[in-house]
Amino acid sequence: MHSGLAAVVEGLPYVLQGIGVTLTVVGGALAMGLAFGLFLSVVQVYGRTWLRRLAAVYVWFFRGIPLLVLLFLFYFGVLAALEVELSPFMVSIIVLGLISSAYQAQILRGAILSVPDGQMKAARAIGMSDLRAITFIILPQALRLAIPGWSNEYTVIMKDSAVTYALGVAELMARTNHVASRTYQHLWLYLMVGFIYLLLTWVGTQALRILEERVAISGYTR
């Protein structure tokens, strides 16, 4: 058997153990990004001027700095200065979540703005407060409309998660790099992990597409 294929067969079980770590990082970052992104999007649409400006600065900051720089900044800089001890795994989720929240805020903001203004006016006319109207009328529709953009955010976070190996997180890329440095079969092993990432991305986007179809709002075009 070719030495490259032998390295793949030998290293595959070890590499596959990193799928759980990768999916946990991606899932945690997306959940955190959704929670913060919802708040930021509502602030950007309905908040006071000074709150909208603060949200804009937040989005500008986390969209403008590379992921690797932010990972090092938080892990070796901020946390070290504050004498706070967090594992590289947790730092990766937090940093990816903060970055994702900046992008999801824009996705959700566009979805909120696509909901007709008349629905907020109708809610006010029947005596609902703005907070209740946003929570029970606007956001349920906006979240459904945001699924296509959210699907794209999943693919971005999935690919960005590979960078967390720089902090020592034992995810797919870190495990593949470990096997490659031991066997020197970089071509075959990186092709293998690339295929795994493609498969995970495809499965995730297909699941979100099915979700989009099931919760589609009658009367809205895709």
PDB file of C-alpha atoms in Angstrom:
ATOM      1  CA  MET A   1       0.000   0.000   0.000  1.00  0.00           C
ATOM      2  CA  HIS A   2       1.172   3.507  -0.761  1.00  0.00           C
ATOM      3  CA  SER A   3       2.777   5.163   2.263  1.00  0.00           C
ATOM      4  CA  GLY A   4       0.445   8.144   1.914  1.00  0.00           C
ATOM      5  CA  LEU A   5      -2.660   5.958   1.985  1.00  0.00           C
ATOM      6  CA  ALA A   6      -1.171   4.017   4.872  1.00  0.00           C
ATOM      7  CA  ALA A   7      -0.761   7.247   6.825  1.00  0.00           C
ATOM      8  CA  VAL A   8      -4.399   8.143   6.147  1.00  0.00           C
ATOM      9  CA  VAL A   9      -5.654   4.732   7.261  1.00  0.00           C
ATOM     10  CA  GLU A  10      -3.470   4.796  10.345  1.00  0.00           C
ATOM     11  CA  GLY A  11      -4.230   8.375  11.341  1.00  0.00           C
ATOM     12  CA  LEU A  12      -7.930   8.534  10.438  1.00  0.00           C
ATOM     13  CA  PRO A  13      -9.295   7.171  13.761  1.00  0.00           C
ATOM     14  CA  TYR A  14      -7.200   9.680  15.720  1.00  0.00           C
ATOM     15  CA  VAL A  15      -8.214  12.572  13.461  1.00  0.00           C
ATOM     16  CA  LEU A  16     -11.906  11.671  13.616  1.00  0.00           C
ATOM     17  CA  GLN A  17     -11.806  12.088  17.397  1.00  0.00           C
ATOM     18  CA  GLY A  18     -11.443  15.800  16.709  1.00  0.00           C
ATOM     19  CA  ILE A  19     -14.866  16.040  15.025  1.00  0.00           C
ATOM     20  CA  GLY A  20     -16.607  16.294  18.385  1.00  0.00           C
ATOM     21  CA  VAL A  21     -14.283  19.104  19.469  1.00  0.00           C
ATOM     22  CA  THR A  22     -14.742  20.961  16.182  1.00  0.00           C
ATOM     23  CA  LEU A  23     -18.535  20.669  16.278  1.00  0.00           C
ATOM     24  CA  THR A  24     -18.611  21.796  19.917  1.00  0.00           C
ATOM     25  CA  VAL A  25     -16.526  24.873  19.098  1.00  0.00           C
ATOM     26  CA  VAL A  26     -18.711  25.673  16.080  1.00  0.00           C
ATOM     27  CA  GLY A  27     -21.980  25.058  17.933  1.00  0.00           C
ATOM     28  CA  GLY A  28     -20.896  27.081  20.956  1.00  0.00           C
ATOM     29  CA  ALA A  29     -19.705  29.978  18.818  1.00  0.00           C
ATOM     30  CA  LEU A  30     -22.900  30.025  16.746  1.00  0.00           C
ATOM     31  CA  ALA A  31     -25.095  29.930  19.867  1.00  0.00           C
ATOM     32  CA  MET A  32     -23.142  32.728  21.506  1.00  0.00           C
ATOM     33  CA  GLY A  33     -23.137  34.709  18.279  1.00  0.00           C
ATOM     34  CA  LEU A  34     -26.896  34.284  17.931  1.00  0.00           C
ATOM     35  CA  ALA A  35     -27.583  35.477  21.487  1.00  0.00           C
ATOM     36  CA  PHE A  36     -25.358  38.554  21.202  1.00  0.00           C
ATOM     37  CA  GLY A  37     -26.284  39.121  17.563  1.00  0.00           C
ATOM     38  CA  LEU A  38     -30.003  39.235  18.390  1.00  0.00           C
ATOM     39  CA  PHE A  39     -29.396  41.890  21.018  1.00  0.00           C
ATOM     40  CA  LEU A  40     -27.159  43.924  18.711  1.00  0.00           C
ATOM     41  CA  SER A  41     -29.587  43.718  15.792  1.00  0.00           C
ATOM     42  CA  VAL A  42     -32.510  44.914  17.911  1.00  0.00           C
ATOM     43  CA  VAL A  43     -30.364  47.755  19.256  1.00  0.00           C
ATOM     44  CA  GLN A  44     -29.325  48.764  15.749  1.00  0.00           C
ATOM     45  CA  VAL A  45     -32.926  48.910  14.529  1.00  0.00           C
ATOM     46  CA  TYR A  46     -34.859  50.119  17.557  1.00  0.00           C
ATOM     47  CA  GLY A  47     -32.256  51.457  20.001  1.00  0.00           C
ATOM     48  CA  ARG A  48     -31.405  55.007  20.904  1.00  0.00           C
ATOM     49  CA  THR A  49     -28.772  56.827  18.878  1.00  0.00           C
ATOM     50  CA  TRP A  50     -25.939  56.297  21.384  1.00  0.00           C
ATOM     51  CA  LEU A  51     -26.767  52.575  21.651  1.00  0.00           C
ATOM     52  CA  ARG A  52     -26.761  52.220  17.870  1.00  0.00           C
ATOM     53  CA  ARG A  53     -23.355  53.869  17.730  1.00  0.00           C
ATOM     54  CA  LEU A  54     -21.952  51.544  20.402  1.00  0.00           C
ATOM     55  CA  ALA A  55     -23.311  48.543  18.508  1.00  0.00           C
ATOM     56  CA  ALA A  56     -21.775  49.858  15.277  1.00  0.00           C
ATOM     57  CA  VAL A  57     -18.365  50.200  16.970  1.00  0.00           C
ATOM     58  CA  TYR A  58     -18.637  46.636  18.305  1.00  0.00           C
ATOM     59  CA  VAL A  59     -19.484  45.276  14.865  1.00  0.00           C
ATOM     60  CA  TRP A  60     -16.714  47.311  13.238  1.00  0.00           C
ATOM     61  CA  PHE A  61     -14.117  46.082  15.755  1.00  0.00           C
ATOM     62  CA  PHE A  62     -14.838  42.349  15.554  1.00  0.00           C
ATOM     63  CA  ARG A  63     -15.308  42.351  11.790  1.00  0.00           C
ATOM     64  CA  GLY A  64     -12.103  44.282  11.176  1.00  0.00           C
ATOM     65  CA  ILE A  65      -9.494  42.240  13.082  1.00  0.00           C
ATOM     66  CA  PRO A  66      -8.302  38.811  11.874  1.00  0.00           C
ATOM     67  CA  LEU A  67      -9.359  35.786  13.892  1.00  0.00           C
ATOM     68  CA  LEU A  68      -5.807  34.703  14.712  1.00  0.00           C
ATOM     69  CA  VAL A  69      -4.967  38.158  16.060  1.00  0.00           C
ATOM     70  CA  LEU A  70      -8.058  38.138  18.284  1.00  0.00           C
ATOM     71  CA  LEU A  71      -7.270  34.643  19.571  1.00  0.00           C
ATOM     72  CA  PHE A  72      -3.779  35.699  20.589  1.00  0.00           C
ATOM     73  CA  LEU A  73      -4.996  39.073  21.885  1.00  0.00           C
ATOM     74  CA  PHE A  74      -7.525  37.475  24.232  1.00  0.00           C
ATOM     75  CA  TYR A  75      -5.533  34.408  25.277  1.00  0.00           C
ATOM     76  CA  PHE A  76      -2.060  35.886  25.677  1.00  0.00           C
ATOM     77  CA  GLY A  77      -3.047  39.518  26.210  1.00  0.00           C
ATOM     78  CA  VAL A  78      -6.372  40.317  27.854  1.00  0.00           C
ATOM     79  CA  LEU A  79      -6.753  37.188  29.970  1.00  0.00           C
ATOM     80  CA  ALA A  80      -3.105  37.241  31.026  1.00  0.00           C
ATOM     81  CA  ALA A  81      -3.372  40.907  32.033  1.00  0.00           C
ATOM     82  CA  LEU A  82      -6.523  40.193  34.047  1.00  0.00           C
ATOM     83  CA  GLU A  83      -4.951  37.025  35.502  1.00  0.00           C
ATOM     84  CA  VAL A  84      -7.933  34.990  34.359  1.00  0.00           C
ATOM     85  CA  GLU A  85      -7.314  31.353  33.492  1.00  0.00           C
ATOM     86  CA  LEU A  86      -9.421  29.872  30.704  1.00  0.00           C
ATOM     87  CA  SER A  87      -8.640  26.858  28.559  1.00  0.00           C
ATOM     88  CA  PRO A  88      -7.775  27.395  24.890  1.00  0.00           C
ATOM     89  CA  PHE A  89     -10.989  25.526  24.111  1.00  0.00           C
ATOM     90  CA  MET A  90     -13.144  28.062  25.976  1.00  0.00           C
ATOM     91  CA  VAL A  91     -11.210  31.026  24.605  1.00  0.00           C
ATOM     92  CA  SER A  92     -11.754  29.726  21.080  1.00  0.00           C
ATOM     93  CA  ILE A  93     -15.512  29.485  21.594  1.00  0.00           C
ATOM     94  CA  ILE A  94     -15.669  32.959  23.134  1.00  0.00           C
ATOM     95  CA  VAL A  95     -13.597  34.658  20.436  1.00  0.00           C
ATOM     96  CA  LEU A  96     -15.386  32.910  17.584  1.00  0.00           C
ATOM     97  CA  GLY A  97     -18.690  33.736  19.265  1.00  0.00           C
ATOM     98  CA  LEU A  98     -17.821  37.421  19.541  1.00  0.00           C
ATOM     99  CA  ILE A  99     -16.803  37.556  15.898  1.00  0.00           C
ATOM    100  CA  SER A 100     -19.887  35.631  14.837  1.00  0.00           C
ATOM    101  CA  SER A 101     -22.149  37.955  16.819  1.00  0.00           C
ATOM    102  CA  ALA A 102     -20.876  40.903  14.787  1.00  0.00           C
ATOM    103  CA  TYR A 103     -21.748  39.168  11.520  1.00  0.00           C
ATOM    104  CA  GLN A 104     -25.011  37.674  12.777  1.00  0.00           C
ATOM    105  CA  ALA A 105     -26.068  41.116  13.989  1.00  0.00           C
ATOM    106  CA  GLN A 106     -25.971  42.323  10.389  1.00  0.00           C
ATOM    107  CA  ILE A 107     -27.786  39.235   9.129  1.00  0.00           C
ATOM    108  CA  LEU A 108     -30.534  39.614  11.725  1.00  0.00           C
ATOM    109  CA  ARG A 109     -30.712  43.367  11.237  1.00  0.00           C
ATOM    110  CA  GLY A 110     -31.490  42.867   7.576  1.00  0.00           C
ATOM    111  CA  ALA A 111     -34.081  40.231   8.452  1.00  0.00           C
ATOM    112  CA  ILE A 112     -35.776  42.556  10.946  1.00  0.00           C
ATOM    113  CA  LEU A 113     -35.880  45.376   8.413  1.00  0.00           C
ATOM    114  CA  SER A 114     -37.478  43.025   5.871  1.00  0.00           C
ATOM    115  CA  VAL A 115     -40.506  42.519   8.144  1.00  0.00           C
ATOM    116  CA  PRO A 116     -43.171  45.033   7.029  1.00  0.00           C
ATOM    117  CA  ASP A 117     -43.378  48.170   9.192  1.00  0.00           C
ATOM    118  CA  GLY A 118     -47.118  47.796   9.393  1.00  0.00           C
ATOM    119  CA  GLN A 119     -46.792  44.865  11.771  1.00  0.00           C
ATOM    120  CA  MET A 120     -45.109  46.995  14.436  1.00  0.00           C
ATOM    121  CA  LYS A 121     -47.715  49.717  13.931  1.00  0.00           C
ATOM    122  CA  ALA A 122     -50.517  47.167  14.247  1.00  0.00           C
ATOM    123  CA  ALA A 123     -48.998  45.791  17.458  1.00  0.00           C
ATOM    124  CA  ARG A 124     -48.830  49.265  18.937  1.00  0.00           C
ATOM    125  CA  ALA A 125     -52.399  49.951  17.856  1.00  0.00           C
ATOM    126  CA  ILE A 126     -53.708  47.016  19.924  1.00  0.00           C
ATOM    127  CA  GLY A 127     -51.779  48.161  22.971  1.00  0.00           C
ATOM    128  CA  MET A 128     -48.643  46.010  22.813  1.00  0.00           C
ATOM    129  CA  SER A 129     -45.412  47.523  24.075  1.00  0.00           C
ATOM    130  CA  ASP A 130     -42.472  47.736  21.677  1.00  0.00           C
ATOM    131  CA  LEU A 131     -40.621  45.049  23.631  1.00  0.00           C
ATOM    132  CA  ARG A 132     -43.521  42.581  23.417  1.00  0.00           C
ATOM    133  CA  ALA A 133     -44.073  43.372  19.753  1.00  0.00           C
ATOM    134  CA  ILE A 134     -40.404  42.789  18.954  1.00  0.00           C
ATOM    135  CA  THR A 135     -40.287  39.577  21.006  1.00  0.00           C
ATOM    136  CA  PHE A 136     -43.519  37.939  19.865  1.00  0.00           C
ATOM    137  CA  ILE A 137     -44.170  39.382  16.401  1.00  0.00           C
ATOM    138  CA  ILE A 138     -41.019  40.764  14.750  1.00  0.00           C
ATOM    139  CA  LEU A 139     -38.284  38.379  15.888  1.00  0.00           C
ATOM    140  CA  PRO A 140     -40.131  35.095  15.175  1.00  0.00           C
ATOM    141  CA  GLN A 141     -40.488  36.200  11.560  1.00  0.00           C
ATOM    142  CA  ALA A 142     -37.008  37.692  11.315  1.00  0.00           C
ATOM    143  CA  LEU A 143     -35.365  34.528  12.632  1.00  0.00           C
ATOM    144  CA  ARG A 144     -37.017  32.480   9.903  1.00  0.00           C
ATOM    145  CA  LEU A 145     -36.004  34.943   7.228  1.00  0.00           C
ATOM    146  CA  ALA A 146     -32.413  34.954   8.525  1.00  0.00           C
ATOM    147  CA  ILE A 147     -31.846  31.206   8.091  1.00  0.00           C
ATOM    148  CA  PRO A 148     -30.202  31.478   4.616  1.00  0.00           C
ATOM    149  CA  GLY A 149     -27.710  34.044   5.916  1.00  0.00           C
ATOM    150  CA  TRP A 150     -27.267  32.053   9.111  1.00  0.00           C
ATOM    151  CA  SER A 151     -26.437  29.000   6.986  1.00  0.00           C
ATOM    152  CA  ASN A 152     -23.614  30.968   5.401  1.00  0.00           C
ATOM    153  CA  GLU A 153     -22.372  31.961   8.851  1.00  0.00           C
ATOM    154  CA  TYR A 154     -22.217  28.267   9.785  1.00  0.00           C
ATOM    155  CA  THR A 155     -19.878  27.555   6.891  1.00  0.00           C
ATOM    156  CA  VAL A 156     -17.663  30.501   7.846  1.00  0.00           C
ATOM    157  CA  ILE A 157     -17.385  29.429  11.490  1.00  0.00           C
ATOM    158  CA  MET A 158     -16.740  25.828  10.467  1.00  0.00           C
ATOM    159  CA  LYS A 159     -13.767  26.924   8.361  1.00  0.00           C
ATOM    160  CA  ASP A 160     -12.524  29.436  10.930  1.00  0.00           C
ATOM    161  CA  SER A 161     -12.536  26.770  13.646  1.00  0.00           C
ATOM    162  CA  ALA A 162      -9.444  25.260  11.997  1.00  0.00           C
ATOM    163  CA  VAL A 163      -7.430  28.302  13.127  1.00  0.00           C
ATOM    164  CA  THR A 164      -7.992  27.421  16.796  1.00  0.00           C
ATOM    165  CA  TYR A 165      -5.301  24.764  16.516  1.00  0.00           C
ATOM    166  CA  ALA A 166      -2.860  27.675  16.970  1.00  0.00           C
ATOM    167  CA  LEU A 167      -3.888  27.735  20.652  1.00  0.00           C
ATOM    168  CA  GLY A 168      -3.546  23.980  20.984  1.00  0.00           C
ATOM    169  CA  VAL A 169      -7.226  23.038  20.722  1.00  0.00           C
ATOM    170  CA  ALA A 170      -7.355  19.341  19.808  1.00  0.00           C
ATOM    171  CA  GLU A 171      -9.759  19.736  16.897  1.00  0.00           C
ATOM    172  CA  LEU A 172      -9.543  18.293  13.398  1.00  0.00           C
ATOM    173  CA  MET A 173      -6.745  20.473  12.076  1.00  0.00           C
ATOM    174  CA  ALA A 174      -4.563  20.099  15.164  1.00  0.00           C
ATOM    175  CA  ARG A 175      -4.852  16.310  15.101  1.00  0.00           C
ATOM    176  CA  THR A 176      -4.164  16.188  11.364  1.00  0.00           C
ATOM    177  CA  ASN A 177      -1.123  18.401  11.773  1.00  0.00           C
ATOM    178  CA  HIS A 178       0.142  16.118  14.548  1.00  0.00           C
ATOM    179  CA  VAL A 179      -0.157  13.018  12.351  1.00  0.00           C
ATOM    180  CA  ALA A 180       1.387  14.818   9.363  1.00  0.00           C
ATOM    181  CA  SER A 181       4.402  15.976  11.388  1.00  0.00           C
ATOM    182  CA  ARG A 182       4.966  12.382  12.486  1.00  0.00           C
ATOM    183  CA  THR A 183       4.453  10.621   9.132  1.00  0.00           C
ATOM    184  CA  TYR A 184       5.553  13.410   6.744  1.00  0.00           C
ATOM    185  CA  GLN A 185       2.588  12.569   4.494  1.00  0.00           C
ATOM    186  CA  HIS A 186       1.230  16.105   4.422  1.00  0.00           C
ATOM    187  CA  LEU A 187      -0.469  15.952   1.021  1.00  0.00           C
ATOM    188  CA  TRP A 188      -2.632  12.926   1.727  1.00  0.00           C
ATOM    189  CA  LEU A 189      -3.505  13.908   5.278  1.00  0.00           C
ATOM    190  CA  TYR A 190      -4.457  17.496   4.451  1.00  0.00           C
ATOM    191  CA  LEU A 191      -6.558  16.251   1.536  1.00  0.00           C
ATOM    192  CA  MET A 192      -8.286  13.940   4.000  1.00  0.00           C
ATOM    193  CA  VAL A 193      -9.064  16.665   6.523  1.00  0.00           C
ATOM    194  CA  GLY A 194     -10.190  18.974   3.726  1.00  0.00           C
ATOM    195  CA  PHE A 195     -12.710  16.353   2.658  1.00  0.00           C
ATOM    196  CA  ILE A 196     -13.913  15.996   6.274  1.00  0.00           C
ATOM    197  CA  TYR A 197     -14.490  19.756   6.494  1.00  0.00           C
ATOM    198  CA  LEU A 198     -16.359  19.681   3.174  1.00  0.00           C
ATOM    199  CA  LEU A 199     -18.559  16.871   4.457  1.00  0.00           C
ATOM    200  CA  LEU A 200     -19.328  18.623   7.757  1.00  0.00           C
ATOM    201  CA  THR A 201     -20.126  21.845   5.903  1.00  0.00           C
ATOM    202  CA  TRP A 202     -22.417  20.058   3.457  1.00  0.00           C
ATOM    203  CA  VAL A 203     -24.313  18.194   6.188  1.00  0.00           C
ATOM    204  CA  GLY A 204     -24.805  21.384   8.203  1.00  0.00           C
ATOM    205  CA  THR A 205     -26.018  23.470   5.266  1.00  0.00           C
ATOM    206  CA  GLN A 206     -28.385  20.719   4.142  1.00  0.00           C
ATOM    207  CA  ALA A 207     -29.871  20.515   7.649  1.00  0.00           C
ATOM    208  CA  LEU A 208     -30.371  24.281   7.705  1.00  0.00           C
ATOM    209  CA  ARG A 209     -31.962  24.183   4.249  1.00  0.00           C
ATOM    210  CA  ILE A 210     -34.461  21.592   5.456  1.00  0.00           C
ATOM    211  CA  LEU A 211     -35.160  23.758   8.504  1.00  0.00           C
ATOM    212  CA  GLU A 212     -35.683  26.787   6.256  1.00  0.00           C
ATOM    213  CA  GLU A 213     -38.256  24.936   4.175  1.00  0.00           C
ATOM    214  CA  ARG A 214     -40.139  23.660   7.212  1.00  0.00           C
ATOM    215  CA  VAL A 215     -40.445  27.045   8.914  1.00  0.00           C
ATOM    216  CA  ALA A 216     -40.943  29.101   5.738  1.00  0.00           C
ATOM    217  CA  ILE A 217     -43.482  31.908   6.086  1.00  0.00           C
ATOM    218  CA  SER A 218     -46.362  31.791   3.629  1.00  0.00           C
ATOM    219  CA  GLY A 219     -46.309  34.797   1.346  1.00  0.00           C
ATOM    220  CA  TYR A 220     -42.561  35.433   1.557  1.00  0.00           C
ATOM    221  CA  THR A 221     -40.372  34.524  -1.398  1.00  0.00           C
ATOM    222  CA  ARG A 222     -37.090  32.701  -0.865  1.00  0.00           C
TER     223      ARG A 222
END
